[in-house]
Amino acid sequence: MTDTPRILVTRKLPQAVEARAAETYAATLNPADGAYGPDGLVAAAEGMDGLLVAPTDRVDAALIGRLPDSVKIVATFSVGYEHIDLEAARARGLVVTNTPDVLTDATADMAVLLMLAAARRAHEGQTLLRAGKWAGWTPTQLMGIQVTGKRVGIVGMGRIGQAFAKRARAFDMAVHYYNRRRLDPALEQGAVYHDTVEGLLPQADFLSLHCPLTAETHHLMNGDRLALLPDGAVLVNTARGPVVDDDALIAALASGKLAAAGLDVFQGEPDVDPRYWALDNVFILPHQGSATVETRNAMGFRALDNLDAFFAGKEPGDRVA
Ligand code: DGY
């Protein structure tokens, strides 16, 4: 390793983050922000000591097997790390870190935005206005669903789930949740625990997903489980697209089983299942959950903190492999 570690930053990061990276490291940045494919990433990693990657980089076992020996750490600019094969990383002695905590509030805020926008038919209102077709206020126009006072179900009561619950309580919502482990009462704050997803769903007028994508949560919200929601429920997904089975969700939205959905994440991003475009009762955004200046800076600094610790011979605070 050279005195100044060499790092490859695979995507364009906020200016303050890139400035710090360039100050601390011999950093190869990506100002054009084109995503490296596997071959490009392997080639660009030549001679690097570490990689600062993003969720758009697929660091699977095949890619890990092709990385130059010089690469000792992969720090991802994300809390989620399903794009990295941790087992393969461990087997190769590659350290992997993520960026927890710092995007909790921004993501919980986004879930509230989606919940309100879906329930209050924001997409239809915007469309009406932007098409120049609004003829004025009427007593029955675009009547949506009241959020205040309803029951909300949360799948995954980790940091983001708890932050969302806090916001839901401000709307006088009764909070129900499923989590692999029940929280301490101090953290539950009166939320009702369900030890199965199936037990939670019938209680959820609104359902917000906050679980990581794993083999167990892939297509967790399938047709059978969506059928357990009360008629007219609203689903919100700021977690990962594949937690929801698109076929089942689209059918439930089209039939009216679900009143609406608010989605920030999609299976196969950046592609979006085109059937969503035909549904007026879906409010969608392009994976913007953590996209605030404050949060994206904090994510970058957190990734750099992990690299700094590693290259100083210390244990990185957010090591996941
Ligand atoms: C993450 O950090 O995992 C997010 O999805 C990116 O905002």
GROMACS .gro file of C-alpha atoms and ligand atoms in nm:
model
  328
    1MET     CA    1   0.000   0.000   0.000
    2THR     CA    2   0.130   0.349  -0.079
    3ASP     CA    3   0.149   0.608   0.202
    4THR     CA    4  -0.166   0.776   0.078
    5PRO     CA    5  -0.424   0.505   0.015
    6ARG     CA    6  -0.574   0.495  -0.332
    7ILE     CA    7  -0.949   0.478  -0.352
    8LEU     CA    8  -1.190   0.447  -0.641
    9VAL     CA    9  -1.513   0.643  -0.598
   10THR     CA   10  -1.752   0.478  -0.840
   11ARG     CA   11  -2.020   0.751  -0.868
   12LYS     CA   12  -2.028   1.128  -0.854
   13LEU     CA   13  -2.074   1.223  -0.487
   14PRO     CA   14  -2.174   1.556  -0.332
   15GLN     CA   15  -1.905   1.819  -0.373
   16ALA     CA   16  -1.811   1.838  -0.004
   17VAL     CA   17  -1.769   1.461   0.008
   18GLU     CA   18  -1.551   1.452  -0.301
   19ALA     CA   19  -1.342   1.739  -0.162
   20ARG     CA   20  -1.275   1.545   0.157
   21ALA     CA   21  -1.203   1.226  -0.035
   22ALA     CA   22  -0.953   1.407  -0.255
   23GLU     CA   23  -0.790   1.571   0.046
   24THR     CA   24  -0.741   1.246   0.236
   25TYR     CA   25  -0.680   0.996  -0.044
   26ALA     CA   26  -0.536   0.949  -0.386
   27ALA     CA   27  -0.895   0.940  -0.504
   28THR     CA   28  -1.016   0.854  -0.852
   29LEU     CA   29  -1.348   1.032  -0.884
   30ASN     CA   30  -1.620   0.989  -1.143
   31PRO     CA   31  -1.731   1.340  -1.243
   32ALA     CA   32  -1.922   1.212  -1.547
   33ASP     CA   33  -2.114   0.977  -1.311
   34GLY     CA   34  -2.150   0.697  -1.564
   35ALA     CA   35  -2.206   0.365  -1.384
   36TYR     CA   36  -1.915   0.124  -1.425
   37GLY     CA   37  -2.022  -0.215  -1.550
   38PRO     CA   38  -1.846  -0.518  -1.398
   39ASP     CA   39  -1.558  -0.507  -1.648
   40GLY     CA   40  -1.513  -0.133  -1.607
   41LEU     CA   41  -1.516  -0.162  -1.231
   42VAL     CA   42  -1.257  -0.439  -1.227
   43ALA     CA   43  -1.034  -0.241  -1.462
   44ALA     CA   44  -1.073   0.083  -1.265
   45ALA     CA   45  -0.999  -0.100  -0.938
   46GLU     CA   46  -0.649  -0.188  -1.060
   47GLY     CA   47  -0.397  -0.063  -0.804
   48MET     CA   48  -0.668   0.063  -0.566
   49ASP     CA   49  -0.660   0.000  -0.191
   50GLY     CA   50  -1.029   0.062  -0.142
   51LEU     CA   51  -1.356   0.116  -0.328
   52LEU     CA   52  -1.629   0.362  -0.236
   53VAL     CA   53  -1.926   0.213  -0.417
   54ALA     CA   54  -2.297   0.286  -0.450
   55PRO     CA   55  -2.611   0.069  -0.459
   56THR     CA   56  -2.590   0.079  -0.840
   57ASP     CA   57  -2.266  -0.122  -0.833
   58ARG     CA   58  -2.324  -0.495  -0.824
   59VAL     CA   59  -2.044  -0.634  -0.609
   60ASP     CA   60  -2.136  -1.000  -0.640
   61ALA     CA   61  -1.919  -1.307  -0.587
   62ALA     CA   62  -1.802  -1.305  -0.949
   63LEU     CA   63  -1.690  -0.944  -0.929
   64ILE     CA   64  -1.524  -0.993  -0.591
   65GLY     CA   65  -1.334  -1.285  -0.738
   66ARG     CA   66  -1.199  -1.057  -1.012
   67LEU     CA   67  -1.095  -0.764  -0.792
   68PRO     CA   68  -0.723  -0.697  -0.773
   69ASP     CA   69  -0.555  -0.819  -0.452
   70SER     CA   70  -0.469  -0.459  -0.363
   71VAL     CA   71  -0.836  -0.387  -0.281
   72LYS     CA   72  -0.894  -0.450   0.089
   73ILE     CA   73  -1.213  -0.261   0.166
   74VAL     CA   74  -1.544  -0.179  -0.002
   75ALA     CA   75  -1.734   0.108   0.160
   76THR     CA   76  -2.084   0.151   0.025
   77PHE     CA   77  -2.257   0.487   0.008
   78SER     CA   78  -2.584   0.336   0.135
   79VAL     CA   79  -2.739   0.173   0.434
   80GLY     CA   80  -2.858  -0.119   0.221
   81TYR     CA   81  -2.595  -0.368   0.116
   82GLU     CA   82  -2.789  -0.632  -0.075
   83HIS     CA   83  -2.582  -0.536  -0.381
   84ILE     CA   84  -2.272  -0.678  -0.212
   85ASP     CA   85  -2.215  -1.049  -0.155
   86LEU     CA   86  -2.102  -1.041   0.207
   87GLU     CA   87  -2.019  -1.409   0.218
   88ALA     CA   88  -1.788  -1.381  -0.082
   89ALA     CA   89  -1.634  -1.067   0.071
   90ARG     CA   90  -1.565  -1.246   0.399
   91ALA     CA   91  -1.420  -1.546   0.217
   92ARG     CA   92  -1.176  -1.314   0.041
   93GLY     CA   93  -1.096  -1.115   0.357
   94LEU     CA   94  -1.255  -0.802   0.211
   95VAL     CA   95  -1.392  -0.555   0.468
   96VAL     CA   96  -1.734  -0.410   0.383
   97THR     CA   97  -1.900  -0.108   0.547
   98ASN     CA   98  -2.233   0.076   0.503
   99THR     CA   99  -2.383   0.408   0.619
  100PRO     CA  100  -2.654   0.345   0.879
  101ASP     CA  101  -2.825   0.610   1.098
  102VAL     CA  102  -2.756   0.913   0.881
  103LEU     CA  103  -3.041   0.853   0.636
  104THR     CA  104  -3.301   0.748   0.892
  105ASP     CA  105  -3.486   1.079   0.910
  106ALA     CA  106  -3.480   1.156   0.538
  107THR     CA  107  -3.618   0.811   0.455
  108ALA     CA  108  -3.887   0.825   0.724
  109ASP     CA  109  -3.986   1.172   0.596
  110MET     CA  110  -4.017   1.025   0.247
  111ALA     CA  111  -4.242   0.746   0.373
  112VAL     CA  112  -4.472   1.011   0.522
  113LEU     CA  113  -4.470   1.203   0.195
  114LEU     CA  114  -4.565   0.889   0.002
  115MET     CA  115  -4.834   0.793   0.255
  116LEU     CA  116  -4.997   1.134   0.234
  117ALA     CA  117  -4.955   1.169  -0.141
  118ALA     CA  118  -5.106   0.827  -0.206
  119ALA     CA  119  -5.392   0.872   0.039
  120ARG     CA  120  -5.473   1.225  -0.080
  121ARG     CA  121  -5.452   1.152  -0.453
  122ALA     CA  122  -5.165   1.392  -0.513
  123HIS     CA  123  -5.080   1.241  -0.850
  124GLU     CA  124  -5.432   1.294  -0.984
  125GLY     CA  125  -5.440   1.650  -0.851
  126GLN     CA  126  -5.106   1.734  -1.011
  127THR     CA  127  -5.210   1.576  -1.338
  128LEU     CA  128  -5.536   1.771  -1.346
  129LEU     CA  129  -5.358   2.100  -1.286
  130ARG     CA  130  -5.066   2.039  -1.520
  131ALA     CA  131  -5.303   1.935  -1.798
  132GLY     CA  132  -5.483   2.268  -1.759
  133LYS     CA  133  -5.806   2.081  -1.691
  134TRP     CA  134  -5.896   2.208  -1.346
  135ALA     CA  135  -6.235   2.372  -1.367
  136GLY     CA  136  -6.242   2.481  -1.002
  137TRP     CA  137  -6.327   2.353  -0.657
  138THR     CA  138  -6.618   2.117  -0.614
  139PRO     CA  139  -6.747   1.948  -0.299
  140THR     CA  140  -6.670   1.600  -0.428
  141GLN     CA  141  -6.349   1.653  -0.620
  142LEU     CA  142  -6.057   1.417  -0.561
  143MET     CA  143  -6.175   1.295  -0.224
  144GLY     CA  144  -5.902   1.085  -0.071
  145ILE     CA  145  -5.850   0.892   0.249
  146GLN     CA  146  -5.795   1.063   0.582
  147VAL     CA  147  -5.463   0.963   0.737
  148THR     CA  148  -5.513   1.112   1.082
  149GLY     CA  149  -5.638   0.863   1.337
  150LYS     CA  150  -5.601   0.552   1.123
  151ARG     CA  151  -5.403   0.234   1.196
  152VAL     CA  152  -5.063   0.200   1.040
  153GLY     CA  153  -4.871  -0.126   1.010
  154ILE     CA  154  -4.493  -0.118   0.991
  155VAL     CA  155  -4.294  -0.411   0.859
  156GLY     CA  156  -3.940  -0.384   0.996
  157MET     CA  157  -3.908  -0.180   1.314
  158GLY     CA  158  -3.539  -0.090   1.288
  159ARG     CA  159  -3.409   0.265   1.288
  160ILE     CA  160  -3.617   0.384   0.991
  161GLY     CA  161  -3.930   0.197   1.098
  162GLN     CA  162  -3.910   0.357   1.443
  163ALA     CA  163  -3.854   0.704   1.294
  164PHE     CA  164  -4.158   0.652   1.071
  165ALA     CA  165  -4.362   0.536   1.374
  166LYS     CA  166  -4.269   0.858   1.554
  167ARG     CA  167  -4.401   1.062   1.263
  168ALA     CA  168  -4.716   0.846   1.237
  169ARG     CA  169  -4.791   0.913   1.604
  170ALA     CA  170  -4.796   1.285   1.521
  171PHE     CA  171  -5.092   1.200   1.295
  172ASP     CA  172  -5.262   1.024   1.590
  173MET     CA  173  -5.219   0.695   1.410
  174ALA     CA  174  -5.236   0.368   1.604
  175VAL     CA  175  -4.904   0.200   1.532
  176HIS     CA  176  -4.883  -0.177   1.479
  177TYR     CA  177  -4.564  -0.349   1.375
  178TYR     CA  178  -4.397  -0.672   1.276
  179ASN     CA  179  -4.031  -0.723   1.348
  180ARG     CA  180  -3.825  -1.037   1.391
  181ARG     CA  181  -3.776  -0.937   1.755
  182ARG     CA  182  -4.012  -0.743   1.975
  183LEU     CA  183  -3.875  -0.403   2.079
  184ASP     CA  184  -3.830  -0.295   2.439
  185PRO     CA  185  -4.138  -0.110   2.566
  186ALA     CA  186  -3.936   0.214   2.579
  187LEU     CA  187  -3.878   0.188   2.205
  188GLU     CA  188  -4.224   0.051   2.127
  189GLN     CA  189  -4.390   0.364   2.266
  190GLY     CA  190  -4.724   0.192   2.275
  191ALA     CA  191  -4.697   0.029   1.932
  192VAL     CA  192  -4.869  -0.309   1.912
  193TYR     CA  193  -4.636  -0.598   1.828
  194HIS     CA  194  -4.737  -0.880   1.592
  195ASP     CA  195  -4.511  -1.181   1.578
  196THR     CA  196  -4.608  -1.260   1.219
  197VAL     CA  197  -4.660  -1.042   0.912
  198GLU     CA  198  -4.989  -1.224   0.861
  199GLY     CA  199  -5.103  -1.115   1.206
  200LEU     CA  200  -5.014  -0.753   1.133
  201LEU     CA  201  -5.173  -0.709   0.792
  202PRO     CA  202  -5.545  -0.716   0.885
  203GLN     CA  203  -5.475  -0.429   1.129
  204ALA     CA  204  -5.307  -0.205   0.871
  205ASP     CA  205  -5.519   0.064   0.704
  206PHE     CA  206  -5.179   0.189   0.593
  207LEU     CA  207  -4.880  -0.039   0.553
  208SER     CA  208  -4.524   0.094   0.536
  209LEU     CA  209  -4.233  -0.133   0.449
  210HIS     CA  210  -3.902  -0.076   0.628
  211CYS     CA  211  -3.731  -0.414   0.612
  212PRO     CA  212  -3.406  -0.492   0.430
  213LEU     CA  213  -3.417  -0.700   0.112
  214THR     CA  214  -3.312  -1.055   0.197
  215ALA     CA  215  -3.403  -1.400   0.070
  216GLU     CA  216  -3.683  -1.401   0.332
  217THR     CA  217  -3.829  -1.062   0.238
  218HIS     CA  218  -3.811  -1.105  -0.141
  219HIS     CA  219  -4.173  -1.074  -0.262
  220LEU     CA  220  -4.288  -1.067   0.099
  221MET     CA  221  -4.590  -0.868  -0.016
  222ASN     CA  222  -4.733  -1.123  -0.254
  223GLY     CA  223  -5.094  -1.176  -0.356
  224ASP     CA  224  -5.181  -1.387  -0.051
  225ARG     CA  225  -5.046  -1.130   0.192
  226LEU     CA  226  -5.193  -0.828   0.011
  227ALA     CA  227  -5.529  -1.004   0.037
  228LEU     CA  228  -5.496  -0.993   0.417
  229LEU     CA  229  -5.494  -0.613   0.423
  230PRO     CA  230  -5.826  -0.438   0.491
  231ASP     CA  231  -6.010  -0.341   0.172
  232GLY     CA  232  -5.902   0.006   0.063
  233ALA     CA  233  -5.564  -0.006   0.239
  234VAL     CA  234  -5.268   0.204   0.126
  235LEU     CA  235  -4.921   0.056   0.078
  236VAL     CA  236  -4.598   0.254   0.107
  237ASN     CA  237  -4.258   0.122   0.002
  238THR     CA  238  -3.935   0.308   0.074
  239ALA     CA  239  -3.742  -0.014   0.144
  240ARG     CA  240  -3.656  -0.210  -0.170
  241GLY     CA  241  -3.865  -0.282  -0.478
  242PRO     CA  242  -3.838  -0.661  -0.474
  243VAL     CA  243  -3.998  -0.676  -0.126
  244VAL     CA  244  -4.322  -0.633  -0.323
  245ASP     CA  245  -4.445  -0.864  -0.599
  246ASP     CA  246  -4.533  -0.616  -0.876
  247ASP     CA  247  -4.786  -0.849  -1.040
  248ALA     CA  248  -4.976  -0.882  -0.713
  249LEU     CA  249  -4.958  -0.512  -0.624
  250ILE     CA  250  -5.068  -0.398  -0.969
  251ALA     CA  251  -5.362  -0.639  -0.958
  252ALA     CA  252  -5.462  -0.516  -0.611
  253LEU     CA  253  -5.441  -0.151  -0.721
  254ALA     CA  254  -5.635  -0.217  -1.041
  255SER     CA  255  -5.912  -0.410  -0.864
  256GLY     CA  256  -5.951  -0.150  -0.587
  257LYS     CA  257  -5.851  -0.401  -0.318
  258LEU     CA  258  -5.587  -0.142  -0.235
  259ALA     CA  259  -5.695   0.221  -0.256
  260ALA     CA  260  -5.347   0.347  -0.341
  261ALA     CA  261  -4.974   0.296  -0.314
  262GLY     CA  262  -4.677   0.527  -0.267
  263LEU     CA  263  -4.356   0.380  -0.407
  264ASP     CA  264  -4.000   0.512  -0.401
  265VAL     CA  265  -3.827   0.186  -0.497
  266PHE     CA  266  -3.876  -0.067  -0.774
  267GLN     CA  267  -3.778  -0.411  -0.885
  268GLY     CA  268  -3.514  -0.382  -1.158
  269GLU     CA  269  -3.437  -0.011  -1.108
  270PRO     CA  270  -3.405   0.211  -1.301
  271ASP     CA  271  -3.674   0.031  -1.499
  272VAL     CA  272  -4.023   0.071  -1.363
  273ASP     CA  273  -4.294  -0.180  -1.451
  274PRO     CA  274  -4.484   0.016  -1.721
  275ARG     CA  275  -4.818  -0.106  -1.588
  276TYR     CA  276  -4.777   0.144  -1.302
  277TRP     CA  277  -4.810   0.432  -1.550
  278ALA     CA  278  -5.165   0.330  -1.626
  279LEU     CA  279  -5.269   0.346  -1.260
  280ASP     CA  280  -5.386   0.680  -1.126
  281ASN     CA  281  -5.382   0.550  -0.770
  282VAL     CA  282  -5.006   0.510  -0.748
  283PHE     CA  283  -4.773   0.793  -0.649
  284ILE     CA  284  -4.417   0.713  -0.750
  285LEU     CA  285  -4.077   0.869  -0.708
  286PRO     CA  286  -3.735   0.758  -0.838
  287HIS     CA  287  -3.562   0.625  -0.523
  288GLN     CA  288  -3.533   0.968  -0.361
  289GLY     CA  289  -3.567   0.856   0.001
  290SER     CA  290  -3.225   0.972   0.118
  291ALA     CA  291  -3.189   1.251  -0.137
  292THR     CA  292  -3.144   1.562   0.073
  293VAL     CA  293  -2.826   1.766   0.067
  294GLU     CA  294  -2.775   1.711   0.438
  295THR     CA  295  -2.827   1.337   0.421
  296ARG     CA  296  -2.624   1.270   0.109
  297ASN     CA  297  -2.334   1.467   0.260
  298ALA     CA  298  -2.367   1.272   0.583
  299MET     CA  299  -2.372   0.941   0.394
  300GLY     CA  300  -2.053   1.034   0.212
  301PHE     CA  301  -1.880   1.148   0.529
  302ARG     CA  302  -1.986   0.829   0.703
  303ALA     CA  303  -1.841   0.618   0.422
  304LEU     CA  304  -1.519   0.819   0.446
  305ASP     CA  305  -1.513   0.777   0.826
  306ASN     CA  306  -1.520   0.402   0.768
  307LEU     CA  307  -1.237   0.419   0.516
  308ASP     CA  308  -1.037   0.648   0.746
  309ALA     CA  309  -1.072   0.405   1.036
  310PHE     CA  310  -0.974   0.110   0.821
  311PHE     CA  311  -0.666   0.276   0.676
  312ALA     CA  312  -0.566   0.392   1.026
  313GLY     CA  313  -0.563   0.026   1.129
  314LYS     CA  314  -0.883   0.057   1.335
  315GLU     CA  315  -1.213  -0.127   1.318
  316PRO     CA  316  -1.455   0.071   1.095
  317GLY     CA  317  -1.766   0.171   1.289
  318ASP     CA  318  -2.010   0.034   1.030
  319ARG     CA  319  -1.847  -0.290   0.933
  320VAL     CA  320  -2.094  -0.544   0.793
  321ALA     CA  321  -1.832  -0.792   0.667
  322DGY     C1  322  -2.969   0.311   0.089
  322DGY     O1  323  -2.886   0.381   0.147
  322DGY     O2  324  -2.971   0.189   0.098
  322DGY     C2  325  -3.070   0.382   0.008
  322DGY     O3  326  -3.159   0.303  -0.057
  322DGY     C3  327  -3.006   0.481  -0.086
  322DGY     O4  328  -3.079   0.592  -0.054
   0.00000   0.00000   0.00000
